[in-house]
């Protein structure tokens, strides 16, 4: 297993189509990064859930997932499940995000995610962040669309446990969902850990990666 770093990380972008997407897909990675780099800037964008209970959940959750970070969160009000029909508004939100930051790392949905909102946002990120390292997180769901990731962030056991605890604490609106439980989150993290010789891990797809091996 080859371990490659991304150099110094000062700014991160994290995007989700819905409140809780970022935390489910990359919450452990955010915890790991923010604990290691106090003061790191995190620009987060969520396209739906603004103005109500879901936004309140998201703000509290991401504050907990980004301890000590300079967190700047924007939550829009696009209707859930209707991103393709609201393409112009979604594109404008992503372009505005791109104008206000030059990130060292982008966390985004996968381009082959079965959910149309996730997939649509992933496509927008491809055009807006052309020259950035984009790690595309996975979200377990009934569609059965998990693939074969190529990048892994090992998670210390205490970080994996904290991720699950924060998910349960900060998103009470989602607890009724049959897949939203400790076994699902830790189970996937355990499988991804096995794949990278760690106890737990989060896994990512990478659409394009440029190497600089001469320095």
Short mmCIF file of C-alpha atoms in Angstrom, two decimals, residues 7-182:
data_model
loop_
_atom_site.label_atom_id
_atom_site.label_comp_id
_atom_site.label_asym_id
_atom_site.label_seq_id
_atom_site.Cartn_x
_atom_site.Cartn_y
_atom_site.Cartn_z
CA UNK A 7 1.40 18.56 0.94
CA UNK A 8 0.41 21.38 3.24
CA UNK A 9 -3.35 21.83 3.48
CA UNK A 10 -4.56 25.29 4.45
CA UNK A 11 -7.95 25.39 2.75
CA UNK A 12 -10.57 22.71 2.17
CA UNK A 13 -13.83 22.79 0.25
CA UNK A 14 -16.55 20.32 1.23
CA UNK A 15 -19.86 20.14 -0.63
CA UNK A 16 -23.05 18.16 -0.25
CA UNK A 17 -26.38 18.04 -2.02
CA UNK A 18 -28.16 17.54 1.32
CA UNK A 19 -27.53 18.26 4.97
CA UNK A 20 -25.61 15.26 6.41
CA UNK A 21 -24.00 14.22 3.08
CA UNK A 22 -20.62 15.73 3.98
CA UNK A 23 -20.65 14.28 7.49
CA UNK A 24 -21.64 10.78 6.32
CA UNK A 25 -19.21 10.68 3.41
CA UNK A 26 -16.21 12.48 4.85
CA UNK A 27 -16.86 13.24 8.51
CA UNK A 28 -13.94 11.13 9.70
CA UNK A 29 -11.60 12.77 7.24
CA UNK A 30 -12.71 16.23 8.35
CA UNK A 31 -12.15 15.30 11.98
CA UNK A 32 -8.69 13.95 11.16
CA UNK A 33 -7.68 17.04 9.18
CA UNK A 34 -9.06 19.62 11.61
CA UNK A 35 -7.55 17.96 14.67
CA UNK A 36 -4.16 17.84 12.93
CA UNK A 37 -4.29 21.39 11.56
CA UNK A 38 -5.94 23.86 13.97
CA UNK A 39 -7.22 26.93 12.16
CA UNK A 40 -7.56 25.25 8.78
CA UNK A 41 -10.18 26.97 6.64
CA UNK A 42 -13.17 24.87 5.59
CA UNK A 43 -15.59 26.31 3.03
CA UNK A 44 -18.68 24.12 3.05
CA UNK A 45 -21.63 24.29 0.67
CA UNK A 46 -24.92 22.40 0.97
CA UNK A 47 -27.53 22.85 -1.75
CA UNK A 48 -30.73 21.92 0.10
CA UNK A 49 -32.26 22.16 3.57
CA UNK A 50 -31.74 25.87 4.14
CA UNK A 51 -33.93 27.88 6.48
CA UNK A 52 -35.24 25.14 8.75
CA UNK A 53 -34.48 22.24 11.05
CA UNK A 54 -32.11 20.60 8.58
CA UNK A 55 -29.93 23.70 8.36
CA UNK A 56 -29.79 23.98 12.14
CA UNK A 57 -28.69 20.34 12.33
CA UNK A 58 -26.05 20.89 9.67
CA UNK A 59 -24.54 23.95 11.29
CA UNK A 60 -24.21 22.24 14.65
CA UNK A 61 -22.89 19.04 13.08
CA UNK A 62 -20.21 20.59 10.88
CA UNK A 63 -19.03 22.77 13.75
CA UNK A 64 -18.47 19.54 15.68
CA UNK A 65 -16.86 17.75 12.73
CA UNK A 66 -14.47 20.68 12.15
CA UNK A 67 -13.10 21.44 15.63
CA UNK A 68 -10.86 24.48 15.71
CA UNK A 69 -11.36 25.21 12.03
CA UNK A 70 -12.29 28.45 10.31
CA UNK A 71 -15.61 27.04 9.10
CA UNK A 72 -17.65 28.97 6.54
CA UNK A 73 -20.90 27.17 5.75
CA UNK A 74 -23.56 28.11 3.20
CA UNK A 75 -26.84 26.18 3.05
CA UNK A 76 -29.18 26.80 0.10
CA UNK A 77 -32.86 25.95 -0.29
CA UNK A 78 -33.02 23.81 -3.43
CA UNK A 79 -35.81 21.21 -3.17
CA UNK A 80 -34.62 17.75 -2.19
CA UNK A 81 -34.50 15.39 -5.17
CA UNK A 82 -34.91 18.17 -7.74
CA UNK A 83 -31.37 19.34 -8.48
CA UNK A 84 -31.59 18.60 -12.23
CA UNK A 85 -34.67 20.85 -12.46
CA UNK A 86 -32.83 23.60 -10.57
CA UNK A 87 -29.57 23.35 -12.46
CA UNK A 88 -28.98 27.08 -12.92
CA UNK A 89 -29.31 27.83 -9.22
CA UNK A 90 -27.06 24.93 -8.27
CA UNK A 91 -24.46 25.96 -10.82
CA UNK A 92 -24.51 29.55 -9.55
CA UNK A 93 -23.96 28.34 -5.97
CA UNK A 94 -20.95 26.25 -6.98
CA UNK A 95 -19.48 29.05 -9.06
CA UNK A 96 -19.86 31.50 -6.17
CA UNK A 97 -18.04 29.04 -3.92
CA UNK A 98 -15.24 28.75 -6.46
CA UNK A 99 -14.81 32.53 -6.58
CA UNK A 100 -14.28 32.89 -2.84
CA UNK A 101 -11.62 30.26 -2.23
CA UNK A 102 -8.65 28.46 -3.76
CA UNK A 103 -8.68 25.13 -1.92
CA UNK A 104 -5.89 22.62 -1.51
CA UNK A 105 -8.44 19.79 -1.29
CA UNK A 106 -12.06 19.34 -2.35
CA UNK A 107 -14.45 16.78 -0.82
CA UNK A 108 -17.44 16.10 -3.08
CA UNK A 109 -19.91 13.39 -4.11
CA UNK A 110 -19.05 10.72 -6.67
CA UNK A 111 -19.91 11.26 -10.33
CA UNK A 112 -21.45 7.75 -10.47
CA UNK A 113 -23.59 8.12 -7.34
CA UNK A 114 -27.07 6.71 -7.95
CA UNK A 115 -28.84 9.70 -6.37
CA UNK A 116 -29.54 12.37 -8.97
CA UNK A 117 -28.77 15.24 -6.57
CA UNK A 118 -25.41 13.78 -5.57
CA UNK A 119 -24.52 13.02 -9.18
CA UNK A 120 -25.56 16.45 -10.40
CA UNK A 121 -23.45 18.24 -7.81
CA UNK A 122 -20.52 15.98 -8.65
CA UNK A 123 -20.75 17.00 -12.31
CA UNK A 124 -20.81 20.68 -11.39
CA UNK A 125 -17.71 20.29 -9.25
CA UNK A 126 -15.85 18.75 -12.16
CA UNK A 127 -16.26 21.90 -14.23
CA UNK A 128 -15.77 24.43 -11.42
CA UNK A 129 -12.70 22.88 -9.76
CA UNK A 130 -10.63 21.73 -12.72
CA UNK A 131 -7.14 22.01 -11.25
CA UNK A 132 -7.72 20.78 -7.72
CA UNK A 133 -7.42 17.50 -5.87
CA UNK A 134 -11.03 16.30 -5.63
CA UNK A 135 -11.76 13.32 -3.40
CA UNK A 136 -15.24 11.95 -4.06
CA UNK A 137 -16.87 10.41 -1.01
CA UNK A 138 -19.36 7.55 -0.86
CA UNK A 139 -22.73 7.33 0.87
CA UNK A 140 -24.23 3.95 1.63
CA UNK A 141 -27.89 3.59 0.59
CA UNK A 142 -30.45 1.12 -0.72
CA UNK A 143 -29.42 1.67 -4.36
CA UNK A 144 -26.37 -0.56 -3.86
CA UNK A 145 -24.10 1.81 -5.77
CA UNK A 146 -20.88 1.41 -3.78
CA UNK A 147 -17.96 0.90 -6.11
CA UNK A 148 -14.25 0.18 -5.92
CA UNK A 149 -12.55 3.24 -4.44
CA UNK A 150 -8.94 4.10 -5.18
CA UNK A 151 -8.06 6.46 -2.31
CA UNK A 152 -8.34 5.85 1.42
CA UNK A 153 -8.03 7.94 4.56
CA UNK A 154 -7.36 5.63 7.53
CA UNK A 155 -9.30 6.61 10.64
CA UNK A 156 -8.06 6.10 14.17
CA UNK A 157 -10.58 3.96 16.07
CA UNK A 158 -11.47 6.88 18.33
CA UNK A 159 -12.12 9.07 15.27
CA UNK A 160 -14.38 6.45 13.69
CA UNK A 161 -16.31 6.15 16.95
CA UNK A 162 -16.57 9.94 17.25
CA UNK A 163 -17.89 10.19 13.71
CA UNK A 164 -20.71 7.76 14.49
CA UNK A 165 -21.48 9.51 17.77
CA UNK A 166 -21.71 12.91 16.09
CA UNK A 167 -23.92 11.56 13.30
CA UNK A 168 -26.34 10.17 15.85
CA UNK A 169 -26.25 13.28 18.02
CA UNK A 170 -26.63 16.00 15.43
CA UNK A 171 -29.08 14.58 12.88
CA UNK A 172 -32.15 13.47 14.86
CA UNK A 173 -34.31 14.01 11.78
CA UNK A 174 -32.58 11.05 10.11
CA UNK A 175 -32.69 8.49 12.90
CA UNK A 176 -35.86 6.87 11.58
CA UNK A 177 -34.16 5.79 8.35
CA UNK A 178 -33.40 2.05 8.31
CA UNK A 179 -29.83 2.54 7.08
CA UNK A 180 -28.97 5.35 9.49
CA UNK A 181 -27.33 3.45 12.31
CA UNK A 182 -24.04 2.60 13.96
#
